[in-house]
Amino acid sequence: MSEPNRNPAQLTDVSVLGLGAMGSALASALLDAGRSVTVWNRTPGRAPGLQARLAGTAREAVTASPLVVACLLTYESVRDTLGPVADELRGRTLVNVTTTTPNESRQLAAWAAEFGVTYLDGAIMAVPAMIGTREGQIFYSGSRAAYDAVLPILDVWATSEFHGEDAGRASLVDLAMLSGMYQMFQGFLHGAAMVATMGMSASEFAARQAPFLSAMTDGFAGFAEVVDGGDYTVPGQQSLDFSDLSHLVRASEEQGVDPAPIAAVQKPIAQQIAAGHGREGFARIYESLRAAHPATTRPEEGTAA
Ligand code: FVH
């Protein structure tokens, strides 16, 4: 796939299904890199400026190229679009960069295998403006052979990273990172709601909160070392007893602000203290979180990428 497509039965190098904000950016970057591209979108008329070959149907788009990229909205939209054209996909490589859960990615990989389609799942860690730059990252998992074969094309979009042959891994890493990001955003907005009760603007709060949170991320590596080591008694850690956040919950309530975000942090702290671990480090709340799901494994128990 590193060479432009020369099979006369196939019209272009890559077909991109979905011309939303992200699909358009992906197709545009491919065109800028000199690739021939066929595009299709459910609703006609999106991305009119794109100098790509326009397919009238998903079937026409799929048959136009050996490499098919799906950038649709959800798992359901991928199944709805590709299900009816599965036979045409046979023998081709499908790179699905639509956001799906890990299990949905695995289901798509199993479905693709059933139809003789080589499957690679992609998780985009970038906004459309970052496509075509090294700043963006895209995680992949699924067929290693497909990843190696199409890497020169994938690298046009962003920095590519392969996470293993389990098709769900790229999505899992993506969604885990987004989970952290959204909790941080909610944490900021919760704090902004608290200080708003005494008249501080969200902008003023943001100016204080951003450098503070940024400095706090230095703590991740220390927590990670303790979690990976599995010993929460290592000296030098902030203890759970010291980390009890009941006063933060109360302060939020006193100000009339929904304490749910901070109560969600206090819950595993209280659980671990109640279980007799108050003198151990804060990172021990990881044990409450992982225990919430019976399938949880420690990192060393998982499959290597
Ligand atoms: N945009 C971003 O910043 C994020 C970055 C991280 C990854 N996401 C994921 O990328 C997928 C596509 O996102 P998008 O930004 O392109 O989304 P939209 O602009 O809303 O376009 C959605 C396209 O999906 C088509 N579509 C929706 N439902 C169906 C369906 N049932 N059958 C066929 N196509 C469907 C839609 O078509 P239309 O509405 O114009 O007819 C658009 O082409 C997404 O998974 C993000 O989570 C982007």
Coordinates of C-alpha atoms and ligand atoms in Angstrom, one line a residue:
M1 CA 0.0 0.0 0.0
S2 CA 3.0 2.3 0.2
E3 CA 3.0 2.6 -3.6
P4 CA 0.1 4.3 -5.3
N5 CA -2.6 1.9 -6.6
R6 CA -1.8 0.6 -10.0
N7 CA -4.6 -2.0 -10.3
P8 CA -6.8 -0.8 -13.2
A9 CA -9.8 -2.4 -11.7
Q10 CA -9.4 -0.1 -8.7
L11 CA -9.7 3.6 -9.3
T12 CA -8.0 5.2 -6.4
D13 CA -5.5 4.4 -3.6
V14 CA -7.9 5.1 -0.7
S15 CA -11.6 5.4 -0.2
V16 CA -12.8 7.5 2.7
L17 CA -16.4 6.9 4.0
G18 CA -17.7 9.8 6.0
L19 CA -17.1 13.4 5.2
G20 CA -17.8 14.9 8.6
A21 CA -15.2 17.3 10.2
M22 CA -12.7 14.4 10.8
G23 CA -13.4 12.4 7.6
S24 CA -12.9 15.5 5.5
A25 CA -9.6 16.3 7.2
L26 CA -8.4 12.8 6.6
A27 CA -9.3 12.8 2.9
S28 CA -7.8 16.3 2.5
A29 CA -4.5 15.2 4.1
L30 CA -4.3 12.2 1.8
L31 CA -4.9 14.4 -1.3
D32 CA -2.2 16.9 -0.1
A33 CA 0.2 13.9 0.2
G34 CA -0.5 13.0 -3.5
R35 CA -2.8 10.0 -2.9
S36 CA -5.7 9.4 -5.2
V37 CA -8.9 9.3 -3.1
T38 CA -12.5 8.3 -3.5
V39 CA -15.0 9.8 -1.0
W40 CA -18.5 9.0 0.0
N41 CA -20.9 10.6 2.5
R42 CA -24.4 9.5 3.4
T43 CA -25.8 13.0 2.9
P44 CA -24.6 14.5 -0.4
G45 CA -23.0 17.9 -0.6
R46 CA -20.6 17.8 2.4
A47 CA -17.0 18.9 1.8
P48 CA -17.7 20.3 -1.6
G49 CA -14.1 21.7 -2.0
L50 CA -12.4 18.3 -1.8
Q51 CA -10.6 17.4 -5.0
A52 CA -11.4 13.7 -4.6
R53 CA -13.4 11.3 -6.8
L54 CA -17.0 11.3 -5.4
A55 CA -18.8 8.0 -5.2
G56 CA -22.6 8.0 -5.3
T57 CA -22.9 5.0 -3.0
A58 CA -21.0 3.3 -0.2
R59 CA -20.7 0.2 -2.5
E60 CA -19.1 2.3 -5.3
A61 CA -16.7 3.8 -2.8
V62 CA -15.7 0.4 -1.3
T63 CA -15.0 -1.1 -4.7
A64 CA -12.9 1.9 -5.8
S65 CA -9.8 1.2 -3.6
P66 CA -7.9 -1.6 -1.9
L67 CA -7.9 0.5 1.3
V68 CA -11.2 1.6 2.8
V69 CA -11.3 4.1 5.7
A70 CA -14.5 4.5 7.7
C71 CA -14.8 7.7 9.7
L72 CA -18.4 7.7 10.7
L73 CA -20.1 8.7 13.9
T74 CA -20.7 5.5 15.9
Y75 CA -20.4 1.7 15.8
E76 CA -24.0 1.5 14.6
S77 CA -23.3 3.8 11.6
V78 CA -20.3 1.6 10.6
R79 CA -22.4 -1.5 10.8
D80 CA -25.3 0.2 8.9
T81 CA -23.0 1.4 6.2
L82 CA -20.7 -1.5 5.7
G83 CA -23.0 -4.4 6.5
P84 CA -24.8 -4.3 3.2
V85 CA -21.5 -4.1 1.2
A86 CA -19.5 -6.7 3.2
D87 CA -19.0 -8.9 0.1
E88 CA -17.4 -6.0 -1.8
L89 CA -15.0 -5.5 1.1
R90 CA -13.6 -9.0 0.8
G91 CA -9.9 -9.0 0.1
R92 CA -9.6 -5.3 1.1
T93 CA -8.2 -3.6 4.1
L94 CA -10.6 -1.7 6.3
V95 CA -9.2 1.0 8.7
N96 CA -12.0 2.1 11.0
V97 CA -11.2 5.3 12.8
T98 CA -14.8 5.8 14.0
T99 CA -14.9 6.1 17.8
T100 CA -16.1 2.7 19.2
T101 CA -15.8 1.0 22.5
P102 CA -13.2 -1.8 22.8
N103 CA -15.8 -4.5 22.5
E104 CA -17.4 -2.8 19.5
S105 CA -14.0 -2.7 17.9
R106 CA -13.5 -6.4 18.6
Q107 CA -17.0 -7.1 17.1
L108 CA -16.1 -5.2 14.0
A109 CA -12.8 -7.2 13.7
A110 CA -14.7 -10.5 14.1
W111 CA -17.3 -9.4 11.5
A112 CA -14.5 -8.3 9.1
A113 CA -12.7 -11.7 9.5
E114 CA -15.9 -13.5 8.7
F115 CA -16.0 -11.7 5.4
G116 CA -12.3 -12.0 4.5
V117 CA -11.6 -8.3 5.3
T118 CA -8.3 -7.3 6.8
Y119 CA -9.2 -5.1 9.8
L120 CA -7.3 -2.3 11.6
D121 CA -9.0 -0.2 14.3
G122 CA -7.9 3.4 14.8
A123 CA -8.4 5.8 17.7
I124 CA -7.8 9.4 16.8
M125 CA -6.2 11.5 19.5
A126 CA -6.5 14.8 17.6
V127 CA -8.9 17.4 16.4
P128 CA -9.4 17.9 12.7
A129 CA -7.0 20.9 12.6
M130 CA -4.2 18.6 13.8
I131 CA -4.6 16.1 11.0
G132 CA -1.6 16.3 8.6
T133 CA 0.7 17.4 11.5
R134 CA 3.0 15.4 13.8
E135 CA 1.2 16.8 16.8
G136 CA -1.8 14.5 16.4
Q137 CA -1.6 10.9 17.4
I138 CA -3.6 8.0 16.1
F139 CA -3.5 4.6 18.0
Y140 CA -4.1 1.5 16.0
S141 CA -4.8 -2.2 16.9
G142 CA -5.8 -5.2 14.9
S143 CA -3.9 -6.7 12.0
R144 CA -0.2 -6.0 12.4
A145 CA 0.4 -6.9 8.8
A146 CA -2.2 -4.4 7.6
Y147 CA -0.7 -1.7 9.9
D148 CA 2.8 -2.3 8.4
A149 CA 1.5 -2.3 4.9
V150 CA -0.5 0.9 5.1
L151 CA 1.8 2.8 7.5
P152 CA 3.0 5.2 4.9
I153 CA -0.6 6.3 4.3
L154 CA -1.4 6.4 8.1
D155 CA 1.6 8.5 8.7
V156 CA 0.2 11.2 6.5
W157 CA -2.4 11.9 9.1
A158 CA -0.5 12.0 12.4
T159 CA 2.0 10.2 14.5
S160 CA 0.9 6.5 14.3
E161 CA 1.3 4.1 17.2
F162 CA 0.4 0.3 17.0
H163 CA -1.0 -1.1 20.2
G164 CA -1.3 -4.8 19.5
E165 CA -3.4 -7.4 17.6
D166 CA -6.4 -7.2 20.0
A167 CA -8.5 -4.8 17.9
G168 CA -10.0 -3.3 21.1
R169 CA -6.7 -2.0 22.6
A170 CA -6.4 1.2 20.6
S171 CA -10.0 2.2 21.6
L172 CA -9.4 1.2 25.2
V173 CA -6.3 3.5 25.5
D174 CA -8.1 6.3 23.7
L175 CA -11.2 6.1 25.9
A176 CA -9.1 5.8 29.1
M177 CA -7.3 9.0 28.2
L178 CA -10.5 10.7 27.4
S179 CA -12.0 9.6 30.7
G180 CA -9.1 11.4 32.5
M181 CA -9.6 14.5 30.4
Y182 CA -13.4 14.8 30.9
Q183 CA -13.1 14.2 34.7
M184 CA -10.5 17.0 34.7
F185 CA -12.8 19.3 32.7
Q186 CA -15.7 18.5 35.0
G187 CA -13.5 19.1 38.0
F188 CA -12.6 22.5 36.7
L189 CA -16.2 23.4 36.0
H190 CA -17.2 22.2 39.5
G191 CA -14.6 24.4 41.0
A192 CA -15.8 27.3 38.8
A193 CA -19.4 26.8 40.1
M194 CA -18.1 26.9 43.7
V195 CA -16.2 30.2 43.3
A196 CA -19.0 31.7 41.3
T197 CA -21.1 31.6 44.5
M198 CA -18.8 34.4 45.8
G199 CA -18.7 36.2 42.5
M200 CA -15.4 35.0 40.9
S201 CA -15.7 34.6 37.1
A202 CA -14.9 31.3 35.4
S203 CA -12.2 33.1 33.5
E204 CA -10.4 34.3 36.7
F205 CA -10.7 30.8 38.1
A206 CA -9.4 29.2 34.9
A207 CA -6.3 31.5 35.1
R208 CA -5.5 30.1 38.6
Q209 CA -6.6 26.5 38.0
A210 CA -4.7 25.8 34.8
P211 CA -1.2 26.2 36.1
F212 CA -2.1 24.5 39.3
L213 CA -3.5 21.4 37.6
S214 CA -0.6 21.4 35.1
A215 CA 1.9 21.3 38.0
M216 CA -0.2 18.5 39.7
T217 CA 0.2 16.2 36.7
D218 CA 3.8 15.7 37.9
G219 CA 2.3 13.5 40.5
F220 CA 1.1 10.9 38.0
A221 CA 4.4 9.1 37.6
G222 CA 4.7 8.6 41.4
F223 CA 1.1 7.2 41.7
A224 CA 1.8 5.0 38.7
E225 CA 5.0 3.6 40.3
V226 CA 3.1 2.7 43.4
V227 CA 0.1 1.2 41.5
D228 CA 2.5 -0.9 39.3
G229 CA 4.5 -2.0 42.3
G230 CA 1.2 -2.9 44.1
D231 CA 2.6 -1.7 47.5
Y232 CA 0.6 1.2 48.9
T233 CA 2.6 1.3 52.1
V234 CA 5.8 2.7 50.4
P235 CA 6.9 5.6 52.6
G236 CA 6.6 9.2 51.5
Q237 CA 3.1 9.0 50.1
Q238 CA 0.2 11.2 51.1
S239 CA -2.0 8.9 53.2
L240 CA -5.7 8.2 52.7
D241 CA -6.5 9.5 56.2
F242 CA -4.9 12.8 55.2
S243 CA -6.7 12.7 51.8
D244 CA -10.2 12.4 53.3
L245 CA -12.3 14.9 51.2
S246 CA -15.4 15.1 53.4
H247 CA -14.8 18.8 53.9
L248 CA -14.7 19.4 50.2
V249 CA -18.0 17.7 49.8
R250 CA -19.4 19.7 52.7
A251 CA -18.1 23.0 51.2
S252 CA -19.7 22.3 47.9
E253 CA -23.0 21.5 49.6
E254 CA -22.7 24.7 51.8
Q255 CA -22.4 26.7 48.6
G256 CA -25.4 25.0 47.0
V257 CA -23.3 23.4 44.4
D258 CA -23.9 19.8 43.4
P259 CA -21.1 17.8 45.2
A260 CA -21.3 14.8 42.8
P261 CA -17.9 15.3 41.2
I262 CA -16.0 15.5 44.4
A263 CA -18.2 12.9 46.1
A264 CA -17.2 10.5 43.4
V265 CA -13.5 10.9 44.5
Q266 CA -14.4 10.7 48.2
K267 CA -16.3 7.4 47.7
P268 CA -13.3 5.2 47.0
I269 CA -11.2 7.1 49.7
A270 CA -13.9 6.3 52.3
Q271 CA -14.1 2.7 51.1
Q272 CA -10.4 2.2 51.5
I273 CA -10.3 3.9 54.9
A274 CA -13.3 1.8 56.1
A275 CA -11.4 -1.3 55.0
G276 CA -8.5 -0.3 57.3
H277 CA -6.1 1.2 54.8
G278 CA -6.2 4.8 56.0
R279 CA -2.4 4.9 56.7
E280 CA -1.6 3.8 53.1
G281 CA -1.1 6.0 50.1
F282 CA -3.8 7.9 48.2
A283 CA -3.1 5.7 45.1
R284 CA -4.8 2.9 46.9
I285 CA -8.2 4.1 45.6
Y286 CA -7.1 2.4 42.4
E287 CA -8.0 -0.9 44.2
S288 CA -11.6 0.3 44.7
L289 CA -11.9 1.4 41.1
R290 CA -10.4 -1.8 39.6
A291 CA -12.5 -4.0 41.9
A292 CA -15.7 -2.5 40.5
H293 CA -15.3 -4.9 37.5
P294 CA -14.6 -8.6 37.9
A295 CA -12.7 -8.7 34.6
T296 CA -10.1 -6.1 35.7
T297 CA -6.5 -7.2 35.5
R298 CA -3.4 -5.6 36.8
P299 CA -1.1 -4.2 34.0
E300 CA 1.3 -7.1 34.3
E301 CA -1.6 -9.5 33.9
G302 CA -2.7 -8.0 30.6
T303 CA -1.5 -8.9 27.1
A304 CA 1.6 -7.0 25.9
A305 CA 1.2 -4.7 23.0
Ligands
FVH1 N1 -14.0 15.8 15.4 C1 -13.2 15.5 16.4 O1 -12.5 16.3 16.9 C2 -13.0 14.1 16.9 C3 -11.6 13.7 17.3 C4 -11.5 12.3 17.9 C5 -12.2 11.3 17.0 N2 -13.5 11.7 16.7 C6 -14.3 10.7 16.1 O2 -14.3 10.6 14.6 C7 -15.5 10.2 14.1 C8 -16.1 11.2 13.1 O3 -16.2 12.4 13.7 P1 -16.5 13.7 12.9 O4 -15.9 14.9 13.7 O5 -16.2 13.6 11.5 O6 -18.1 13.8 13.1 P2 -19.2 14.6 12.3 O7 -18.7 15.8 11.7 O8 -20.4 14.7 13.2 O9 -19.5 13.6 11.1 C9 -20.1 12.3 11.3 C10 -20.1 11.5 10.0 O10 -20.7 10.3 10.2 C11 -21.8 10.2 9.2 N3 -22.9 9.4 9.7 C12 -23.5 9.5 10.9 N4 -24.4 8.5 11.1 C13 -24.4 7.8 10.0 C14 -25.1 6.6 9.5 N5 -26.0 6.1 10.3 N6 -24.8 6.1 8.3 C15 -23.8 6.7 7.5 N7 -23.1 7.8 7.9 C16 -23.4 8.3 9.1 C17 -22.2 11.6 8.9 O11 -22.9 11.6 7.7 P3 -24.0 12.7 7.4 O12 -24.7 13.0 8.7 O13 -23.3 13.9 6.9 O14 -24.9 12.1 6.4 C18 -20.8 12.3 8.9 O15 -20.2 12.0 7.7 C19 -16.5 10.0 15.3 O16 -16.6 8.7 15.7 C20 -15.8 10.8 16.4 O17 -16.1 10.4 17.7 C21 -13.6 13.0 16.0

